[in-house]
XYZ file of C-alpha atoms in Angstrom:
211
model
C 119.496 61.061 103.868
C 121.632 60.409 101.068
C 120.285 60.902 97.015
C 120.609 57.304 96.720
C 118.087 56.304 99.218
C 115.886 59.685 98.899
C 113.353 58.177 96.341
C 111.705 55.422 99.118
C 110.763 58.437 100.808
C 108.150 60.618 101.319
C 108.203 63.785 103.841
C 105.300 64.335 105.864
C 105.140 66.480 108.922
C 109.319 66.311 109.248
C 110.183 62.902 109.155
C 110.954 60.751 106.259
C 108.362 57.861 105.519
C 108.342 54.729 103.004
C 106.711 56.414 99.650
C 103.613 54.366 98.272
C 104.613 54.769 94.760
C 108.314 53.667 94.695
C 108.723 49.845 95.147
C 112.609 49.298 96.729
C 114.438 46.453 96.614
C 113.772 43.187 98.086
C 115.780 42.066 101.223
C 119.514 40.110 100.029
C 118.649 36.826 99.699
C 119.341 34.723 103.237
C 122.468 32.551 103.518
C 121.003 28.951 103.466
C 120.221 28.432 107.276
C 122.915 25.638 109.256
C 120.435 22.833 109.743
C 120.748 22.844 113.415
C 119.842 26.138 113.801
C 115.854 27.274 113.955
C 113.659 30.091 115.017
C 110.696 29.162 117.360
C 108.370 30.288 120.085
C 109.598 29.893 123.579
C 107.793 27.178 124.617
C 107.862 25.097 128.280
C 110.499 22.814 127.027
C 112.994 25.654 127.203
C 112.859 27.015 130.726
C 116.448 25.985 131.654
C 117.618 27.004 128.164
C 116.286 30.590 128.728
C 117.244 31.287 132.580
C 120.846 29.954 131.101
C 120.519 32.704 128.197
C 119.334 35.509 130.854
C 122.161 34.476 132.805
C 124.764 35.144 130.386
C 123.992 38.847 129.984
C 124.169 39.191 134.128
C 127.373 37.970 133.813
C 128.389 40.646 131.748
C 125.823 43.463 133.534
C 123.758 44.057 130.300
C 120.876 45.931 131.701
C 119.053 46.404 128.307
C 117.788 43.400 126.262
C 115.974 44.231 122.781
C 113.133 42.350 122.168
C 112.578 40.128 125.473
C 110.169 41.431 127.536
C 109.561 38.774 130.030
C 108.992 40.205 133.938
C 111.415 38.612 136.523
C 108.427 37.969 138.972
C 106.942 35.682 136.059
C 107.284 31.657 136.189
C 108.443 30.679 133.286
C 104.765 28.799 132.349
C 103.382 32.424 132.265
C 106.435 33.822 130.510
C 105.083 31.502 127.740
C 101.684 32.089 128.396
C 102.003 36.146 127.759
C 104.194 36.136 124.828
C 101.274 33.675 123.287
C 98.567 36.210 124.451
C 100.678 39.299 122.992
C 101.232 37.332 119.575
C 97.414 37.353 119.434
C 96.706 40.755 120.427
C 96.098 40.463 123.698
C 98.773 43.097 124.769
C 99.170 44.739 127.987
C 97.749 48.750 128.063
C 99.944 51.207 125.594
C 101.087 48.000 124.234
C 100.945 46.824 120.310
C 100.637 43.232 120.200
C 104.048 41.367 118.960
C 105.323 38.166 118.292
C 108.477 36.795 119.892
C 110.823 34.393 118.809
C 113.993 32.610 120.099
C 117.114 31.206 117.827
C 118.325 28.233 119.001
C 120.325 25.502 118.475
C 119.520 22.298 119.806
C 118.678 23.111 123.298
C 120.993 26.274 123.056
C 118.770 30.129 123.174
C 121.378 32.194 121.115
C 118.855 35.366 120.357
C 115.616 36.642 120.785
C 113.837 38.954 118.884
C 110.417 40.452 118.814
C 108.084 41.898 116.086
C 105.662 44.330 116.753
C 102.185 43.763 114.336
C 102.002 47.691 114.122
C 103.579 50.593 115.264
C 102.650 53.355 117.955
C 103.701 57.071 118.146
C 106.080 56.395 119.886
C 107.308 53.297 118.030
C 107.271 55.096 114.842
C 109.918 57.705 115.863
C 112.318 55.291 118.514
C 111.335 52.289 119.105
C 109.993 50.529 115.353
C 109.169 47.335 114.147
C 111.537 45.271 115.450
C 113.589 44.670 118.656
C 116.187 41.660 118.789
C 119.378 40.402 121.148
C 121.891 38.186 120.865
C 123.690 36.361 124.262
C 127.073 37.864 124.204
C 128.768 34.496 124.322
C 127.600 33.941 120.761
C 128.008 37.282 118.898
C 130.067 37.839 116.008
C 128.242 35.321 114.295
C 125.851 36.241 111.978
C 123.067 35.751 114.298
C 121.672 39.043 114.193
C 121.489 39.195 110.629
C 119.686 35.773 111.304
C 117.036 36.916 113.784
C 115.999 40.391 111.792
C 115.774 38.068 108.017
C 113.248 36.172 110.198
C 111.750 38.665 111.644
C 111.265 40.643 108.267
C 110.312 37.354 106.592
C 107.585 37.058 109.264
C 106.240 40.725 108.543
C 105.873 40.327 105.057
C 103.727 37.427 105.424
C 101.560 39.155 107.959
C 101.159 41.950 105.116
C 103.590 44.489 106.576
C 104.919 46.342 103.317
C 107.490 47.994 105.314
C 109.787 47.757 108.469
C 111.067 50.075 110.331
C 114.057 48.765 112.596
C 115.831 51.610 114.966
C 119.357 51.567 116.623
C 121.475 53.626 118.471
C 123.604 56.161 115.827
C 126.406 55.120 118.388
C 125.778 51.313 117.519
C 127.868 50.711 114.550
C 127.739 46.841 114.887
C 123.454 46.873 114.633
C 123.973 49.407 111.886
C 125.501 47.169 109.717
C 123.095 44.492 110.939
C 120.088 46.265 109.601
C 121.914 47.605 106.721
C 123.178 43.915 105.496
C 119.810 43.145 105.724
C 118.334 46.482 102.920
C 117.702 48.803 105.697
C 117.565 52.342 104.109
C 118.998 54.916 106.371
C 115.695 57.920 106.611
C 116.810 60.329 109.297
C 118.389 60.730 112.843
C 115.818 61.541 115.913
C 117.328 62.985 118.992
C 115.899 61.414 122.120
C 115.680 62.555 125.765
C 119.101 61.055 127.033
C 120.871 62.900 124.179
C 121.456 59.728 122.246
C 120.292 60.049 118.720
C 118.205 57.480 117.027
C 119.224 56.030 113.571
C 115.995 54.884 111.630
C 115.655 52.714 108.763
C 113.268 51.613 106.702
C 113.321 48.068 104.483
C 111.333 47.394 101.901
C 109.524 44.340 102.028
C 106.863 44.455 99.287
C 108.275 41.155 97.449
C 110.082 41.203 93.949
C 110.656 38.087 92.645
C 112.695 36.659 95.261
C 112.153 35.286 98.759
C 113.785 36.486 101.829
């Protein structure tokens, strides 16, 4: 952790956590949104739009999607129907209960992301608050950045003073995501597959701007 970001921090059994008595910065303030972009529940209106987002990370063999946790097996009418339950806190066993959102435009699904309401053990040390994708046909584009502003803006309102948003330390591109967007680098975890875990924590408690 570097002196610079050492002060939002407080130790406690080995791993660096948000300190109560420093207040960091806000989040940069968000570039005004292009009015034909938006970020909204899935809803039944976008069931082609989604199996056409899905699609385009087959085509390129992503196995791993952050932040959509839909089953294959599900129609898309309970695809809908359990990300509503979850964003209620009706989660699944071992589950926290989340919220997830889609960026589109128009008709278009060009992300996903998905806020968890609190964190687990195990969420605290890998997984954090939020997970989020973007289809690969549409990357390079500031839609990341988009997706985790909303996300964050989402948390704050739901009282969440802090967020902590993981990545792989491999992952330079979602480094820079969460770090345009006043992540604080706290530590490295290593994990299981050998593949350390960058964690960061933004600040969220507001100061005189909005997100």
């Amino acid at each position: 952790m570097s002196e610079a970001s050492r002060g939002f921090f407080e130790m406690r059994d080995g791993r660096a956590l948000p300190s109560r008595q420093v207040a960091g910065s806000p989040l940069p303030e968000d570039r005004p949104w292009e009015p034909h972009l938006s970020v909204v529940p899935l809803s039944l209106d976008h069931e082609e739009a989604l199996r056409d987002f899905l699609a385009d990370f087959a085509a390129t063999e992503e196995t791993g999607l952050d932040g959509y946790f839909g089953r294959p097996e599900w129609t898309h009418a309970e695809t809908v129907a359990a990300f509503e339950r979850w964003s209620h806190g009706d989660a699944p066993p071992g589950w926290v209960p989340s919220t997830t959102r889609f960026l589109v435009d128009g008709e278009r699904i060009l992300g996903v992301s998905n806020l968890r309401h609190r964190l687990s053990p195990h969420l605290l040390e890998h997984g954090g608050h939020v997970g989020y994708s973007v289809r690969p046909s549409e990357r390079g584009q500031g839609h990341a950045k988009r997706l985790l502003r909303a996300a964050a803006r989402r948390a704050r309102r739901m009282g969440i003073a802090h967020l902590l948003v993981t990545c792989d330390a491999s992952n330079v591109a979602s480094a820079c995501v969460i770090e345009a967007c006043g992540g604080i680098l706290a530590n490295e975890v290593p994990t299981s597959d050998g593949e350390p875990i960058r964690r960061y924590w933004i600040e969220l408690r507001e100061r005189g701007r909005s997100l």
